[in-house]
Each structure stands twice: as structure tokens, then as C-alpha cells.
Amino acid sequence: SIASLQTTIPILFDEIRQEKIDCVAFPDDGAAKRFAHMFAPLTLELVTCGKTRDGDKRAITVQDGNPKNKRVLIVDDLVQTGGTLYECGVALKALGAASVSAFVAHSVFPNESWKRFSRGGDRSVFEKFWTTNSIPTVTNNLPKEDVFVVLDLLEKIVYDLDFR
């Protein structure tokens, strides 16, 4: 079984409750359409971001929902260099989000681009950055006492193999 966002979201629910996350944001309309239903049991505010273009410049804006005074979690399937996640986080904070965290199922992070999201990095915008251990060659190198929290997929994958 290959871990997908459907596999990974349920292991995130305890973290959402513990951190008192009250809003989930998606980086684009496609992600919102594919995954928003997965958060229905938690009755969270939903926010959708999106890319807009002005000539050669690209910007991320909030297209639907209101993050003001919310503890927001941006959810996406994977991250590479994280430009869209970062810009989404900045846009949410600019609109008054109380805090912004991120979750991705798969952290690719080529050339150790995760360092930019670490405390002190130039993309240090997230209170917490959850990911799964679906790519252990990356997640085994993430710093333990930083913004990163690695969620273990093993139990969920075994369950899915046995009961799906």
C-alpha cells in the first residue's frame, strides 16, 4: 500500500485536536475539492488559497474563507521546495491568522530545502510543520527540536492493508 493523503489525514486528527487547530487551508482549489471532505468530522473553518498572476509575477491569495484569529493548518499532499506553502502561510498571516502550521503527506525537500522552514530560516513562517515518514531518507534528517513533527505511518498502513 502506498501512503496517500487519505491514509495520512486520520493520523493527523489527534495533532489537530491537541494544538487546537480551528481552520484548515488548502493551497489551491483542486486540493480543497479533493480533500476538504476528509475534515468534515472535525467541523473546522475551511479556507482556500490560490495563485493569481500579474504579468510575470505570481501571488498566493485567499480566495475563500476567513482565517482571521484562527489557528490555521495548511494541508497539501507533498512539498518540494515549498514556495507555494510558504506564500500561502504569509497570505494567511497577513489576513490575521493567529497562527499558521503546515501538513504534507510527503516531504521531498530536494537539496535539504527543509532548512529554509527551520527556525531562523528565510521561510520560517510555520508554528509547526507536520509530515509523515513516507520518505524516511528525508524525514530522518529533519531536526528533532525544531518546527518539524514526523508522524509514523506504519500502524495506519498495516490497518489499511488488513481492512480495506
Short mmCIF file of C-alpha atoms in Angstrom, two decimals:
data_model
loop_
_atom_site.label_atom_id
_atom_site.label_comp_id
_atom_site.label_asym_id
_atom_site.label_seq_id
_atom_site.Cartn_x
_atom_site.Cartn_y
_atom_site.Cartn_z
CA SER A 1 0.00 0.00 0.00
CA ILE A 2 1.30 3.44 -0.89
CA ALA A 3 0.52 6.16 1.62
CA SER A 4 -1.79 8.81 0.23
CA LEU A 5 -3.35 11.91 1.71
CA GLN A 6 -6.39 9.74 2.50
CA THR A 7 -4.14 7.44 4.55
CA THR A 8 -2.32 10.22 6.33
CA ILE A 9 -5.13 12.60 7.33
CA PRO A 10 -6.57 10.32 10.05
CA ILE A 11 -3.22 10.17 11.86
CA LEU A 12 -3.23 13.98 11.88
CA PHE A 13 -6.55 14.33 13.74
CA ASP A 14 -5.07 13.92 17.23
CA GLU A 15 -2.48 16.59 16.45
CA ILE A 16 -5.22 18.95 15.21
CA ARG A 17 -7.18 18.50 18.43
CA GLN A 18 -4.12 18.80 20.68
CA GLU A 19 -2.95 22.02 19.00
CA LYS A 20 -6.49 23.44 18.95
CA ILE A 21 -6.38 23.96 15.19
CA ASP A 22 -9.72 25.52 14.19
CA CYS A 23 -9.15 26.15 10.48
CA VAL A 24 -7.80 24.08 7.59
CA ALA A 25 -6.45 25.83 4.50
CA PHE A 26 -5.70 24.39 1.09
CA PRO A 27 -3.09 25.90 -1.24
CA ASP A 28 -5.42 25.69 -4.24
CA ASP A 29 -8.97 24.91 -5.31
CA GLY A 30 -8.02 21.44 -6.55
CA ALA A 31 -6.72 20.37 -3.15
CA ALA A 32 -9.82 21.80 -1.47
CA LYS A 33 -12.11 19.83 -3.80
CA ARG A 34 -10.16 16.60 -3.29
CA PHE A 35 -9.59 16.72 0.46
CA ALA A 36 -11.92 19.14 2.30
CA HIS A 37 -14.49 16.37 2.92
CA MET A 38 -11.90 14.48 4.98
CA PHE A 39 -12.06 17.16 7.66
CA ALA A 40 -15.88 17.17 7.98
CA PRO A 41 -15.85 15.18 11.26
CA LEU A 42 -13.86 17.98 12.90
CA THR A 43 -16.17 20.88 11.87
CA LEU A 44 -13.31 23.27 11.10
CA GLU A 45 -13.37 26.54 9.20
CA LEU A 46 -12.14 25.91 5.64
CA VAL A 47 -10.00 28.34 3.65
CA THR A 48 -8.92 28.01 0.04
CA CYS A 49 -5.90 29.84 -1.31
CA GLY A 50 -4.99 30.21 -4.95
CA LYS A 51 -2.39 31.54 -7.33
CA THR A 52 -3.00 34.77 -9.17
CA ARG A 53 -0.79 36.22 -11.87
CA ASP A 54 0.02 39.82 -12.60
CA GLY A 55 2.23 39.77 -15.67
CA ASP A 56 5.26 37.67 -14.73
CA LYS A 57 4.56 37.87 -11.01
CA ARG A 58 2.71 35.11 -9.18
CA ALA A 59 0.99 35.69 -5.85
CA ILE A 60 -0.94 33.50 -3.47
CA THR A 61 -4.20 34.96 -2.20
CA VAL A 62 -7.05 33.72 -0.05
CA GLN A 63 -9.93 33.02 -2.41
CA ASP A 64 -12.49 31.59 0.00
CA GLY A 65 -12.91 31.59 3.79
CA ASN A 66 -11.63 33.80 6.58
CA PRO A 67 -8.50 32.94 8.61
CA LYS A 68 -8.77 35.95 10.96
CA ASN A 69 -7.98 34.96 14.57
CA LYS A 70 -7.83 31.28 13.58
CA ARG A 71 -5.18 28.65 14.27
CA VAL A 72 -4.71 27.56 10.66
CA LEU A 73 -3.28 24.33 9.27
CA ILE A 74 -2.34 24.32 5.58
CA VAL A 75 -2.77 20.82 4.12
CA ASP A 76 -1.14 19.55 0.94
CA ASP A 77 -0.10 16.20 -0.47
CA LEU A 78 3.61 16.91 -0.92
CA VAL A 79 6.26 19.57 -0.62
CA GLN A 80 9.37 20.04 -2.71
CA THR A 81 10.92 23.48 -2.21
CA GLY A 82 7.75 24.75 -0.52
CA GLY A 83 7.28 28.07 -2.31
CA THR A 84 3.51 27.75 -2.54
CA LEU A 85 3.18 26.58 1.09
CA TYR A 86 5.30 29.49 2.27
CA GLU A 87 3.40 32.08 0.25
CA CYS A 88 0.09 30.65 1.44
CA GLY A 89 1.31 30.93 5.05
CA VAL A 90 2.35 34.54 4.54
CA ALA A 91 -1.04 35.39 2.98
CA LEU A 92 -2.92 33.77 5.87
CA LYS A 93 -0.89 35.66 8.46
CA ALA A 94 -1.41 38.92 6.58
CA LEU A 95 -5.17 38.34 6.88
CA GLY A 96 -4.93 37.96 10.65
CA ALA A 97 -4.45 34.24 11.30
CA ALA A 98 -3.50 33.73 14.95
CA SER A 99 -1.00 31.05 13.89
CA VAL A 100 -0.16 29.05 10.80
CA SER A 101 1.15 25.49 10.63
CA ALA A 102 1.56 23.07 7.73
CA PHE A 103 1.00 19.39 6.99
CA VAL A 104 2.19 17.46 3.98
CA ALA A 105 1.94 13.72 3.46
CA HIS A 106 5.24 13.51 1.57
CA SER A 107 8.29 15.68 2.19
CA VAL A 108 10.54 15.54 -0.85
CA PHE A 109 12.67 18.59 0.08
CA PRO A 110 15.40 18.29 -2.59
CA ASN A 111 18.84 19.63 -1.64
CA GLU A 112 17.79 19.91 2.02
CA SER A 113 15.34 22.70 1.18
CA TRP A 114 13.65 21.91 4.53
CA LYS A 115 16.32 24.07 6.17
CA ARG A 116 14.55 27.17 4.87
CA PHE A 117 11.50 26.28 7.04
CA SER A 118 13.54 25.65 10.19
CA ARG A 119 13.60 28.24 12.94
CA GLY A 120 15.74 31.08 11.65
CA GLY A 121 15.33 30.07 8.00
CA ASP A 122 14.08 32.54 5.41
CA ARG A 123 10.75 30.64 5.20
CA SER A 124 10.28 30.22 8.94
CA VAL A 125 6.56 31.07 8.92
CA PHE A 126 5.05 27.92 10.47
CA GLU A 127 4.46 27.23 14.14
CA LYS A 128 4.61 23.50 13.37
CA PHE A 129 5.35 21.59 10.19
CA TRP A 130 3.88 18.08 10.28
CA THR A 131 4.84 15.44 7.76
CA THR A 132 4.87 11.68 7.60
CA ASN A 133 7.79 9.29 7.38
CA SER A 134 6.78 8.25 3.85
CA ILE A 135 10.21 9.37 2.65
CA PRO A 136 12.49 8.39 5.54
CA THR A 137 15.68 9.40 3.73
CA VAL A 138 14.41 12.97 4.17
CA THR A 139 12.48 12.84 7.44
CA ASN A 140 15.27 11.03 9.31
CA ASN A 141 17.37 14.16 8.74
CA LEU A 142 14.83 16.71 9.99
CA PRO A 143 15.90 18.36 13.25
CA LYS A 144 14.09 16.97 16.30
CA GLU A 145 13.83 20.19 18.34
CA ASP A 146 12.50 22.47 15.63
CA VAL A 147 9.18 23.09 13.85
CA PHE A 148 9.08 19.62 12.26
CA VAL A 149 6.93 16.80 13.63
CA VAL A 150 7.19 13.46 11.83
CA LEU A 151 4.12 11.22 12.05
CA ASP A 152 4.65 7.47 11.74
CA LEU A 153 2.60 5.79 9.00
CA LEU A 154 3.31 2.15 9.86
CA GLU A 155 0.27 1.39 12.01
CA LYS A 156 -2.14 3.07 9.55
CA ILE A 157 -0.68 1.30 6.52
CA VAL A 158 -0.89 -2.09 8.23
CA TYR A 159 -4.52 -1.34 9.16
CA ASP A 160 -5.34 -0.31 5.60
CA LEU A 161 -3.75 -3.49 4.20
CA ASP A 162 -5.72 -5.66 6.62
CA PHE A 163 -9.11 -3.98 6.43
CA ARG A 164 -9.50 -2.34 3.03
#
